[in-house]
C-alpha cells in the first residue's frame, strides 16, 4: 500500500470540492487544477514552484509531499506571499519555522510551529513525535534514554527524526539524550554492535529505521541474540507513517511485524521467539494518519479517491487500471484536509475583503487559518493560528496474550501533550509487570552495587547475623528491662507522693499556761512569724510533722481511686521546683480522710497578712508580692497543668523571707467532686460562675490575679467584705450578672502609698468581662517588668538596701538609746532596791531563784502611830496620805543612816529588820536601837501641816531572834520574814506604851551585855498574848547621851480600849494557836484591835 501517489490520492481534491460547494464556502468561484511532479527533488520542486506562480498564476499550492521539496517550495512561496498547504511525508522541523516560511500551512501530523504566522503544513510530524516521546519518558520517570537510528533505505526520514530528538532533549532538561548511535548499513552484526554499545549507556532505547526490508524485526531479533530482551530494557519505536506492530501489504492487507519476510536476515530464531521479544516494545506512531477504527464514511472516501481519477481534470483511465492503483493512498485524507482548510480560510478572508487579489494573499489567509473541522475519517482536525495541525498519535503495546493493542492516545498541541491511557494499571505495559529503570541500581555495567557479602563472605555473614540476632535479643531484653525499670521507677515515684498516715505526727498546740510561763529575765517575742504550735486544727486544715519537716494537710471529704494519668499528674507535681510555687508533698490515701500535703509557710497566707491592719506595706513591698504571684502563675500556665483554677489570696502563702508561694494547684480529679464555699467564689471569674461545671481556664486565673492585686493595693479583703453591707451571695450574683459596668473591687489606696497608674490599668485589664480581652500571664509579667524602674529584683534586696541606708545612722542612734537605757536602768534599780534588798534584787534580775534562807540572829523592829484612827478621822484621805508621806520621809532618812532594811509599811505601822539579808554580826541590835531612838527624837519637831496643834507619838517594840526570809508571790513579789521572833517583836509593840521603846529580855541582853553602850530599865513581868508571862524592858538611851525620857516631856497616854495590846494579866484562850501565825495574820489582828 502506498502512502502517497498521484494515481491513488489526487482525486481527493474532487471529494473536497464537492464538500466546499455543498457548504457554499466559495460560491461564484470555480477551480482549475494544475499538476506538477517534483519527484521529491529539491531543485525540481523549486523550479516547478516558480512555474506555478509566474506562468500558471495559481492562487494556492497544495504540496509538495516530501521534506526537501517542501522546504524549497515554502521558501519561494513566502517570497511571493502565496499560500502553501503541505501534506503527506513532509516531516522536518525546519518547515515549522514560521519566521522563514510565513505563508506555509502543514496538514501532516507533525511539527508545532512557534511564532510562525503563515505557512500551513499538513505534514511536519517528526517534532510532534519527539514531543510525544518526551511525554512518555517523563510520565514513566525515565530521566535519560539512548537513540539508535539508520538512514539505510531513506536518507531523509530518520535524519529529521534525529534532529527533532536532539532539539527536544535540549529544550527539556528533565529528559537527557545520553547516547546516540547511527547504523550505516543494517545487518545483524551491525545491530549487535549497536546494542553492545547502548547497553553500556542506557536501558530506555528509542529507535528509528527509515526503510522497510524487515529492519525492525531484525532489531528485535538482535536484542534476543544479544541477551538484551530482558525486563531491564524497553524499546520505543517512534515512527511517522506507521501502523505500529502491523505492516501494510501490497493488496491492502496487513500482517504482524514479526511475520515480516522482507530482508535477508538470518537469526536462527522462530517467529514465536521474536514475538515474545516484541513484548518489550512500545510503538508511538500516527497509524498512517487513519483513525484506529475505520468508519463507513472513511471507506467511502477511499473508494471515491480511486474511482474519480477517471474524471476531469485527471482523466486517468488506462494508467490507473493497474491493480496496484486500486487502493487509496494512506495520506489521501490529508490532501482532502489541505484543500478544504484552504477554502474555509479563504472564505473568512473574502468576508473581510472581497478583493480578488486576496485569493492568493498568503499572509491574509494564514491570519484566518485557525479552525477545527471534521476530517474524512470522522475524526476532528484542528489547526492553530500558526498553521500547525494538532497531532494525534497512539502508543501501541503488547498484552499478556502477545497481541497488539492501543495503550494510550497522545494529542500533541505544540509543546504540550494530552495523554489518555486505555489501561487500568501501569503494570500491564511491562513484560515482567515491573517498570524498568532508566538507570539500573547497580549501574549500566553492573559494578556500582555494593559487594554481596552474603555470597562473598559467608562465614563472616553468619557471624554477623549471629551478632545481630544476639544484639536484637539483647535489645529486646534491654527493652523489657527498661520497661520493667520504668514501671518500677513509676512505682517508686508514686511512693514519693503517697505518704502513709503513720508517717505523719500531728502538731500539738501549746496550752495558755505553757504559753504564759517565762522567767523574769525574759520578755515578749518581737517576731512576726506564726509558729506552728500556735496553729490548731481547723475545718479545712491540719498540721503535721513529716520527716522532721512541718507540713500542712488540706482535708478532702471524699475517697477516690486514681488512674494512671492522674498518678502521672501527681508525680509531675511532686517534681515542680519554682521559687514562687509551694512544694507539693503528696497525698495521704490511707488515713481517715483524703489529705493533700503541702509545705508549711511560717507567715501564713496573703489573706492573713492583709487582715492584720498593723502590717505596714510600702509600694515596693506590694509590687514584690504581685510580681511573685505572676511568676508562680507563669510557671503553672506553662506547665502541663495549664491553669490553677482556684486561685485566691488564701492560696498565696508567704514564707519567712516574705516570698509568695502559690499553693493548692493541680488536683483536678479531686476538685471536680468538691463544692467550694461561697467566700471562695469571690475570686472566681464571671464566665466560670455562669458555668460552674465547665473546666477552668488560664483566663479565669488572670481574673483571680486581678482580684488578689486589689487586695494587696487596698490592704483589704476581696471586695472589702468586712466593710460592706452585702453578703457574699449578693456580690457573687452581681459579678455573675455582668453587664456594661460589672461589679469589681475598689482600687482606692491610702494617700501614704504611691501606686503606679499603669499597675491600676493592668489590674482593670485583668478582670475585664470578656476573657479574650484579658492579657496573658506573659503579657502581665512583661508589663510588671516595665514598672520596675531599675529597682532590686526581690523584696529581700529591698530590705537589705534599707538596712544599708539605715546602718550609717544606726551607731549614733544605738549610743543614744544605750545612754537612755542606762539612765532608765538606774531609775529601775533605785526603785527595785527600795522595794527589795539589793542582794535579792540582783538575783532576780539575773533570773536566779531566791531560795528561802535562815538567819540565826537578827533584830526585828515594829512601830505604830498612837491613836492614828482618831487622827485620820479629822483628815481627808488626801491629807492622811500627805501626813504619812511626811512622817515616813523622815523615818526613811533615819533608816538610811543605819544598816537596816525596811520590810514594809502597813498603814501607820512600820516593820524593819537588821542583820539580813546582809549579815552584820551582832551590830544589828545597835542599828535598830539607834534607829528607834532616832524615830522618837524626830517626833519632837514634827508637826501636822493642817493640824499644827496635834502631836504624833509612837509605840515601838524590839526583839532579837532567828527568822526565815524569802521572796513570796509572782505578782508584786515581796521579801518577807517568818518566825516566832517576828511575832514576839509585834507583841512588844502592841503591849508597849506611847513614846517608849519596849524590848524583850533577849534584846536587852544584846544591848547591855553583847554590844553595850545602852541604858535599859526593867518593866517587870507582863502577860503577853501567845507567850505567857515575860519580863520586858524599856530602852532609855545610849550611855554617851541622855535618855529619851530626860530629853522629852512625857506625853500623856490616851485612853485605850480593851484589846490584845492591853497589859492587864488576862490570858487569851487561843494564845497557843496564835504563836504559829505569821506576820500578815498578826497584823490583821492588830489593825482590827485599833
mmCIF file of N, CA and C in Angstrom, residues 935-1028:
data_model
loop_
_atom_site.group_PDB
_atom_site.id
_atom_site.type_symbol
_atom_site.label_atom_id
_atom_site.label_comp_id
_atom_site.label_asym_id
_atom_site.label_seq_id
_atom_site.Cartn_x
_atom_site.Cartn_y
_atom_site.Cartn_z
ATOM 1 N N UNK A 935 13.799 57.724 165.721
ATOM 2 C CA UNK A 935 12.378 57.936 165.418
ATOM 3 C C UNK A 935 11.730 58.815 166.494
ATOM 4 N N UNK A 936 11.943 58.447 167.802
ATOM 5 C CA UNK A 936 11.295 59.184 168.895
ATOM 6 C C UNK A 936 11.825 60.607 168.974
ATOM 7 N N UNK A 937 13.141 60.749 168.706
ATOM 8 C CA UNK A 937 13.732 62.079 168.769
ATOM 9 C C UNK A 937 13.194 62.986 167.675
ATOM 10 N N UNK A 938 12.937 62.430 166.466
ATOM 11 C CA UNK A 938 12.458 63.243 165.352
ATOM 12 C C UNK A 938 11.046 63.742 165.563
ATOM 13 N N UNK A 939 10.277 63.072 166.444
ATOM 14 C CA UNK A 939 8.885 63.481 166.640
ATOM 15 C C UNK A 939 8.778 64.800 167.411
ATOM 16 N N UNK A 940 9.844 65.229 168.103
ATOM 17 C CA UNK A 940 9.799 66.472 168.854
ATOM 18 C C UNK A 940 9.557 67.662 167.927
ATOM 19 N N UNK A 941 10.066 67.550 166.722
ATOM 20 C CA UNK A 941 9.999 68.693 165.799
ATOM 21 C C UNK A 941 8.976 68.483 164.671
ATOM 22 N N UNK A 942 8.306 67.307 164.606
ATOM 23 C CA UNK A 942 7.356 67.022 163.535
ATOM 24 C C UNK A 942 6.009 67.671 163.824
ATOM 25 N N UNK A 943 5.434 68.365 162.879
ATOM 26 C CA UNK A 943 4.121 68.974 163.017
ATOM 27 C C UNK A 943 3.236 68.555 161.848
ATOM 28 N N UNK A 944 1.964 68.352 162.179
ATOM 29 C CA UNK A 944 0.984 68.040 161.124
ATOM 30 C C UNK A 944 0.616 69.356 160.459
ATOM 31 N N UNK A 945 0.729 69.447 159.141
ATOM 32 C CA UNK A 945 0.584 70.711 158.423
ATOM 33 C C UNK A 945 -0.807 71.314 158.590
ATOM 34 N N UNK A 946 -1.808 70.505 158.527
ATOM 35 C CA UNK A 946 -3.166 71.057 158.598
ATOM 36 C C UNK A 946 -3.727 71.026 160.026
ATOM 37 N N UNK A 947 -2.998 70.379 160.953
ATOM 38 C CA UNK A 947 -3.394 70.364 162.377
ATOM 39 C C UNK A 947 -2.143 70.635 163.217
ATOM 40 N N UNK A 948 -1.686 71.884 163.284
ATOM 41 C CA UNK A 948 -0.431 72.166 163.966
ATOM 42 C C UNK A 948 -0.477 71.893 165.474
ATOM 43 N N UNK A 949 -1.667 71.838 166.029
ATOM 44 C CA UNK A 949 -1.759 71.606 167.474
ATOM 45 C C UNK A 949 -1.617 70.141 167.832
ATOM 46 N N UNK A 950 -1.838 69.276 166.886
ATOM 47 C CA UNK A 950 -1.753 67.847 167.148
ATOM 48 C C UNK A 950 -0.303 67.398 167.210
ATOM 49 N N UNK A 951 -0.051 66.351 168.060
ATOM 50 C CA UNK A 951 1.269 65.780 168.190
ATOM 51 C C UNK A 951 1.220 64.299 167.840
ATOM 52 N N UNK A 952 2.337 63.822 167.281
ATOM 53 C CA UNK A 952 2.433 62.416 166.859
ATOM 54 C C UNK A 952 3.302 61.692 167.878
ATOM 55 N N UNK A 953 2.839 60.486 168.266
ATOM 56 C CA UNK A 953 3.625 59.670 169.175
ATOM 57 C C UNK A 953 3.636 58.239 168.660
ATOM 58 N N UNK A 954 4.686 57.453 169.095
ATOM 59 C CA UNK A 954 4.855 56.092 168.597
ATOM 60 C C UNK A 954 4.911 55.105 169.739
ATOM 61 N N UNK A 955 4.498 53.851 169.446
ATOM 62 C CA UNK A 955 4.794 52.693 170.286
ATOM 63 C C UNK A 955 5.779 51.849 169.508
ATOM 64 N N UNK A 956 6.888 51.441 170.139
ATOM 65 C CA UNK A 956 7.937 50.711 169.445
ATOM 66 C C UNK A 956 8.228 49.433 170.196
ATOM 67 N N UNK A 957 8.357 48.304 169.431
ATOM 68 C CA UNK A 957 8.728 47.034 170.000
ATOM 69 C C UNK A 957 9.914 46.444 169.279
ATOM 70 N N UNK A 958 10.872 45.858 170.096
ATOM 71 C CA UNK A 958 12.094 45.293 169.516
ATOM 72 C C UNK A 958 12.311 43.915 170.109
ATOM 73 N N UNK A 959 12.750 42.984 169.194
ATOM 74 C CA UNK A 959 13.066 41.634 169.653
ATOM 75 C C UNK A 959 14.237 41.124 168.833
ATOM 76 N N UNK A 960 15.038 40.247 169.396
ATOM 77 C CA UNK A 960 16.140 39.585 168.700
ATOM 78 C C UNK A 960 15.849 38.098 168.636
ATOM 79 N N UNK A 961 16.214 37.476 167.535
ATOM 80 C CA UNK A 961 15.999 36.052 167.411
ATOM 81 C C UNK A 961 16.258 35.553 166.000
ATOM 82 N N UNK A 962 15.848 34.290 165.767
ATOM 83 C CA UNK A 962 16.069 33.616 164.474
ATOM 84 C C UNK A 962 14.832 33.768 163.586
ATOM 85 N N UNK A 963 15.049 34.009 162.283
ATOM 86 C CA UNK A 963 13.941 34.131 161.309
ATOM 87 C C UNK A 963 14.331 33.424 160.010
ATOM 88 N N UNK A 964 13.308 33.189 159.172
ATOM 89 C CA UNK A 964 13.495 32.697 157.780
ATOM 90 C C UNK A 964 13.005 33.797 156.842
ATOM 91 N N UNK A 965 13.804 34.158 155.822
ATOM 92 C CA UNK A 965 13.449 35.217 154.867
ATOM 93 C C UNK A 965 13.431 34.649 153.446
ATOM 94 N N UNK A 966 12.505 35.136 152.665
ATOM 95 C CA UNK A 966 12.409 34.688 151.262
ATOM 96 C C UNK A 966 11.418 35.523 150.474
ATOM 97 N N UNK A 967 11.434 35.341 149.092
ATOM 98 C CA UNK A 967 10.526 36.062 148.190
ATOM 99 C C UNK A 967 9.271 35.236 148.023
ATOM 100 N N UNK A 968 8.113 35.876 148.163
ATOM 101 C CA UNK A 968 6.816 35.201 148.081
ATOM 102 C C UNK A 968 5.999 35.865 146.981
ATOM 103 N N UNK A 969 5.380 35.011 146.097
ATOM 104 C CA UNK A 969 4.449 35.503 145.076
ATOM 105 C C UNK A 969 5.110 35.822 143.739
ATOM 106 N N UNK A 970 4.258 35.853 142.659
ATOM 107 C CA UNK A 970 4.701 36.225 141.316
ATOM 108 C C UNK A 970 4.354 37.666 141.000
ATOM 109 N N UNK A 971 3.131 38.053 141.349
ATOM 110 C CA UNK A 971 2.699 39.429 141.130
ATOM 111 C C UNK A 971 3.089 40.258 142.359
ATOM 112 N N UNK A 972 3.790 41.354 142.144
ATOM 113 C CA UNK A 972 4.322 42.204 143.214
ATOM 114 C C UNK A 972 5.008 41.358 144.285
ATOM 115 N N UNK A 973 6.059 40.675 143.945
ATOM 116 C CA UNK A 973 6.750 39.809 144.916
ATOM 117 C C UNK A 973 7.331 40.645 146.056
ATOM 118 N N UNK A 974 7.283 40.075 147.257
ATOM 119 C CA UNK A 974 7.798 40.756 148.457
ATOM 120 C C UNK A 974 8.809 39.879 149.167
ATOM 121 N N UNK A 975 9.788 40.533 149.794
ATOM 122 C CA UNK A 975 10.784 39.842 150.620
ATOM 123 C C UNK A 975 10.231 39.816 152.048
ATOM 124 N N UNK A 976 9.807 38.644 152.470
ATOM 125 C CA UNK A 976 9.061 38.526 153.725
ATOM 126 C C UNK A 976 9.866 37.754 154.779
ATOM 127 N N UNK A 977 9.494 38.004 156.066
ATOM 128 C CA UNK A 977 10.136 37.354 157.221
ATOM 129 C C UNK A 977 9.148 36.403 157.861
ATOM 130 N N UNK A 978 9.632 35.267 158.335
ATOM 131 C CA UNK A 978 8.804 34.267 159.002
ATOM 132 C C UNK A 978 9.548 33.775 160.253
ATOM 133 N N UNK A 979 8.795 33.619 161.341
ATOM 134 C CA UNK A 979 9.390 33.075 162.573
ATOM 135 C C UNK A 979 8.726 33.644 163.824
ATOM 136 N N UNK A 980 8.919 32.973 164.925
ATOM 137 C CA UNK A 980 8.296 33.397 166.189
ATOM 138 C C UNK A 980 8.899 34.703 166.677
ATOM 139 N N UNK A 981 10.154 34.981 166.326
ATOM 140 C CA UNK A 981 10.782 36.231 166.739
ATOM 141 C C UNK A 981 10.037 37.429 166.190
ATOM 142 N N UNK A 982 9.465 37.284 164.996
ATOM 143 C CA UNK A 982 8.694 38.371 164.397
ATOM 144 C C UNK A 982 7.422 38.586 165.199
ATOM 145 N N UNK A 983 6.762 37.465 165.596
ATOM 146 C CA UNK A 983 5.537 37.564 166.399
ATOM 147 C C UNK A 983 5.823 38.276 167.727
ATOM 148 N N UNK A 984 6.942 37.921 168.325
ATOM 149 C CA UNK A 984 7.297 38.481 169.643
ATOM 150 C C UNK A 984 7.560 39.978 169.529
ATOM 151 N N UNK A 985 8.249 40.394 168.450
ATOM 152 C CA UNK A 985 8.510 41.812 168.255
ATOM 153 C C UNK A 985 7.209 42.575 168.094
ATOM 154 N N UNK A 986 6.241 41.938 167.360
ATOM 155 C CA UNK A 986 4.945 42.581 167.182
ATOM 156 C C UNK A 986 4.231 42.741 168.523
ATOM 157 N N UNK A 987 4.347 41.676 169.417
ATOM 158 C CA UNK A 987 3.708 41.756 170.731
ATOM 159 C C UNK A 987 4.357 42.849 171.585
ATOM 160 N N UNK A 988 5.680 43.049 171.403
ATOM 161 C CA UNK A 988 6.361 44.105 172.156
ATOM 162 C C UNK A 988 5.778 45.469 171.786
ATOM 163 N N UNK A 989 5.517 45.654 170.506
ATOM 164 C CA UNK A 989 4.954 46.945 170.076
ATOM 165 C C UNK A 989 3.540 47.129 170.580
ATOM 166 N N UNK A 990 2.717 46.051 170.442
ATOM 167 C CA UNK A 990 1.301 46.201 170.824
ATOM 168 C C UNK A 990 1.109 46.325 172.328
ATOM 169 N N UNK A 991 2.058 45.793 173.158
ATOM 170 C CA UNK A 991 1.948 45.870 174.612
ATOM 171 C C UNK A 991 2.825 46.989 175.195
ATOM 172 N N UNK A 992 3.370 47.800 174.310
ATOM 173 C CA UNK A 992 4.203 48.894 174.768
ATOM 174 C C UNK A 992 3.371 50.128 175.116
ATOM 175 N N UNK A 993 4.086 51.237 175.440
ATOM 176 C CA UNK A 993 3.445 52.491 175.821
ATOM 177 C C UNK A 993 3.888 53.568 174.837
ATOM 178 N N UNK A 994 3.044 54.610 174.675
ATOM 179 C CA UNK A 994 3.405 55.691 173.776
ATOM 180 C C UNK A 994 4.694 56.360 174.225
ATOM 181 N N UNK A 995 5.570 56.601 173.208
ATOM 182 C CA UNK A 995 6.814 57.263 173.481
ATOM 183 C C UNK A 995 7.864 56.382 174.099
ATOM 184 N N UNK A 996 7.609 55.067 174.255
ATOM 185 C CA UNK A 996 8.541 54.157 174.877
ATOM 186 C C UNK A 996 8.988 53.097 173.869
ATOM 187 N N UNK A 997 10.239 52.593 174.142
ATOM 188 C CA UNK A 997 10.784 51.516 173.275
ATOM 189 C C UNK A 997 10.775 50.255 174.126
ATOM 190 N N UNK A 998 9.889 49.331 173.764
ATOM 191 C CA UNK A 998 9.640 48.115 174.534
ATOM 192 C C UNK A 998 10.490 47.000 173.951
ATOM 193 N N UNK A 999 11.394 46.395 174.724
ATOM 194 C CA UNK A 999 12.290 45.360 174.218
ATOM 195 C C UNK A 999 12.146 44.113 175.060
ATOM 196 N N UNK A 1000 12.483 42.965 174.453
ATOM 197 C CA UNK A 1000 12.427 41.684 175.136
ATOM 198 C C UNK A 1000 13.701 41.488 175.923
ATOM 199 N N UNK A 1001 13.700 40.421 176.727
ATOM 200 C CA UNK A 1001 14.889 40.120 177.530
ATOM 201 C C UNK A 1001 16.076 39.802 176.646
ATOM 202 N N UNK A 1002 15.840 39.098 175.479
ATOM 203 C CA UNK A 1002 16.938 38.773 174.560
ATOM 204 C C UNK A 1002 17.534 40.049 173.981
ATOM 205 N N UNK A 1003 16.674 40.994 173.638
ATOM 206 C CA UNK A 1003 17.162 42.258 173.096
ATOM 207 C C UNK A 1003 17.920 43.026 174.154
ATOM 208 N N UNK A 1004 17.402 42.979 175.377
ATOM 209 C CA UNK A 1004 18.062 43.703 176.465
ATOM 210 C C UNK A 1004 19.455 43.114 176.705
ATOM 211 N N UNK A 1005 19.561 41.783 176.636
ATOM 212 C CA UNK A 1005 20.854 41.154 176.857
ATOM 213 C C UNK A 1005 21.830 41.597 175.773
ATOM 214 N N UNK A 1006 21.367 41.660 174.529
ATOM 215 C CA UNK A 1006 22.230 42.093 173.436
ATOM 216 C C UNK A 1006 22.665 43.539 173.619
ATOM 217 N N UNK A 1007 21.727 44.381 174.124
ATOM 218 C CA UNK A 1007 22.048 45.800 174.285
ATOM 219 C C UNK A 1007 23.056 46.029 175.400
ATOM 220 N N UNK A 1008 22.903 45.302 176.460
ATOM 221 C CA UNK A 1008 23.700 45.600 177.654
ATOM 222 C C UNK A 1008 24.939 44.709 177.788
ATOM 223 N N UNK A 1009 24.814 43.488 177.379
ATOM 224 C CA UNK A 1009 25.914 42.546 177.605
ATOM 225 C C UNK A 1009 26.748 42.290 176.362
ATOM 226 N N UNK A 1010 26.105 42.269 175.198
ATOM 227 C CA UNK A 1010 26.842 41.884 173.984
ATOM 228 C C UNK A 1010 27.496 43.117 173.343
ATOM 229 N N UNK A 1011 26.684 44.093 172.987
ATOM 230 C CA UNK A 1011 27.236 45.279 172.300
ATOM 231 C C UNK A 1011 27.548 46.378 173.301
ATOM 232 N N UNK A 1012 26.702 46.504 174.326
ATOM 233 C CA UNK A 1012 26.914 47.515 175.358
ATOM 234 C C UNK A 1012 26.676 48.933 174.867
ATOM 235 N N UNK A 1013 26.726 49.878 175.821
ATOM 236 C CA UNK A 1013 26.573 51.273 175.444
ATOM 237 C C UNK A 1013 25.157 51.777 175.509
ATOM 238 N N UNK A 1014 24.210 51.003 175.950
ATOM 239 C CA UNK A 1014 22.807 51.416 176.003
ATOM 240 C C UNK A 1014 22.297 51.229 177.433
ATOM 241 N N UNK A 1015 21.383 52.115 177.811
ATOM 242 C CA UNK A 1015 20.774 52.031 179.153
ATOM 243 C C UNK A 1015 19.364 51.525 179.005
ATOM 244 N N UNK A 1016 19.003 50.525 179.812
ATOM 245 C CA UNK A 1016 17.652 49.966 179.814
ATOM 246 C C UNK A 1016 17.124 49.963 181.237
ATOM 247 N N UNK A 1017 15.813 49.738 181.286
ATOM 248 C CA UNK A 1017 15.112 49.701 182.599
ATOM 249 C C UNK A 1017 14.116 48.575 182.544
ATOM 250 N N UNK A 1018 14.071 47.727 183.561
ATOM 251 C CA UNK A 1018 13.135 46.596 183.599
ATOM 252 C C UNK A 1018 11.738 47.114 183.819
ATOM 253 N N UNK A 1019 10.846 46.565 183.088
ATOM 254 C CA UNK A 1019 9.419 46.901 183.236
ATOM 255 C C UNK A 1019 8.766 45.944 184.191
ATOM 256 N N UNK A 1020 9.317 44.783 184.296
ATOM 257 C CA UNK A 1020 8.720 43.753 185.110
ATOM 258 C C UNK A 1020 8.110 42.678 184.242
ATOM 259 N N UNK A 1021 7.346 41.836 184.892
ATOM 260 C CA UNK A 1021 6.708 40.742 184.168
ATOM 261 C C UNK A 1021 5.385 41.212 183.568
ATOM 262 N N UNK A 1022 5.187 40.836 182.350
ATOM 263 C CA UNK A 1022 3.978 41.233 181.603
ATOM 264 C C UNK A 1022 3.416 39.990 180.919
ATOM 265 N N UNK A 1023 2.074 39.888 180.959
ATOM 266 C CA UNK A 1023 1.417 38.766 180.254
ATOM 267 C C UNK A 1023 1.320 39.123 178.771
ATOM 268 N N UNK A 1024 1.970 38.338 177.986
ATOM 269 C CA UNK A 1024 1.995 38.568 176.511
ATOM 270 C C UNK A 1024 1.159 37.499 175.833
ATOM 271 N N UNK A 1025 0.263 37.952 174.943
ATOM 272 C CA UNK A 1025 -0.629 37.031 174.221
ATOM 273 C C UNK A 1025 0.202 36.029 173.409
ATOM 274 N N UNK A 1026 -0.087 34.746 173.674
ATOM 275 C CA UNK A 1026 0.588 33.685 172.943
ATOM 276 C C UNK A 1026 1.950 33.345 173.521
ATOM 277 N N UNK A 1027 2.446 34.154 174.506
ATOM 278 C CA UNK A 1027 3.760 33.892 175.061
ATOM 279 C C UNK A 1027 3.714 33.647 176.574
ATOM 280 N N UNK A 1028 2.634 34.073 177.162
ATOM 281 C CA UNK A 1028 2.536 33.936 178.622
ATOM 282 C C UNK A 1028 3.188 35.106 179.337
#
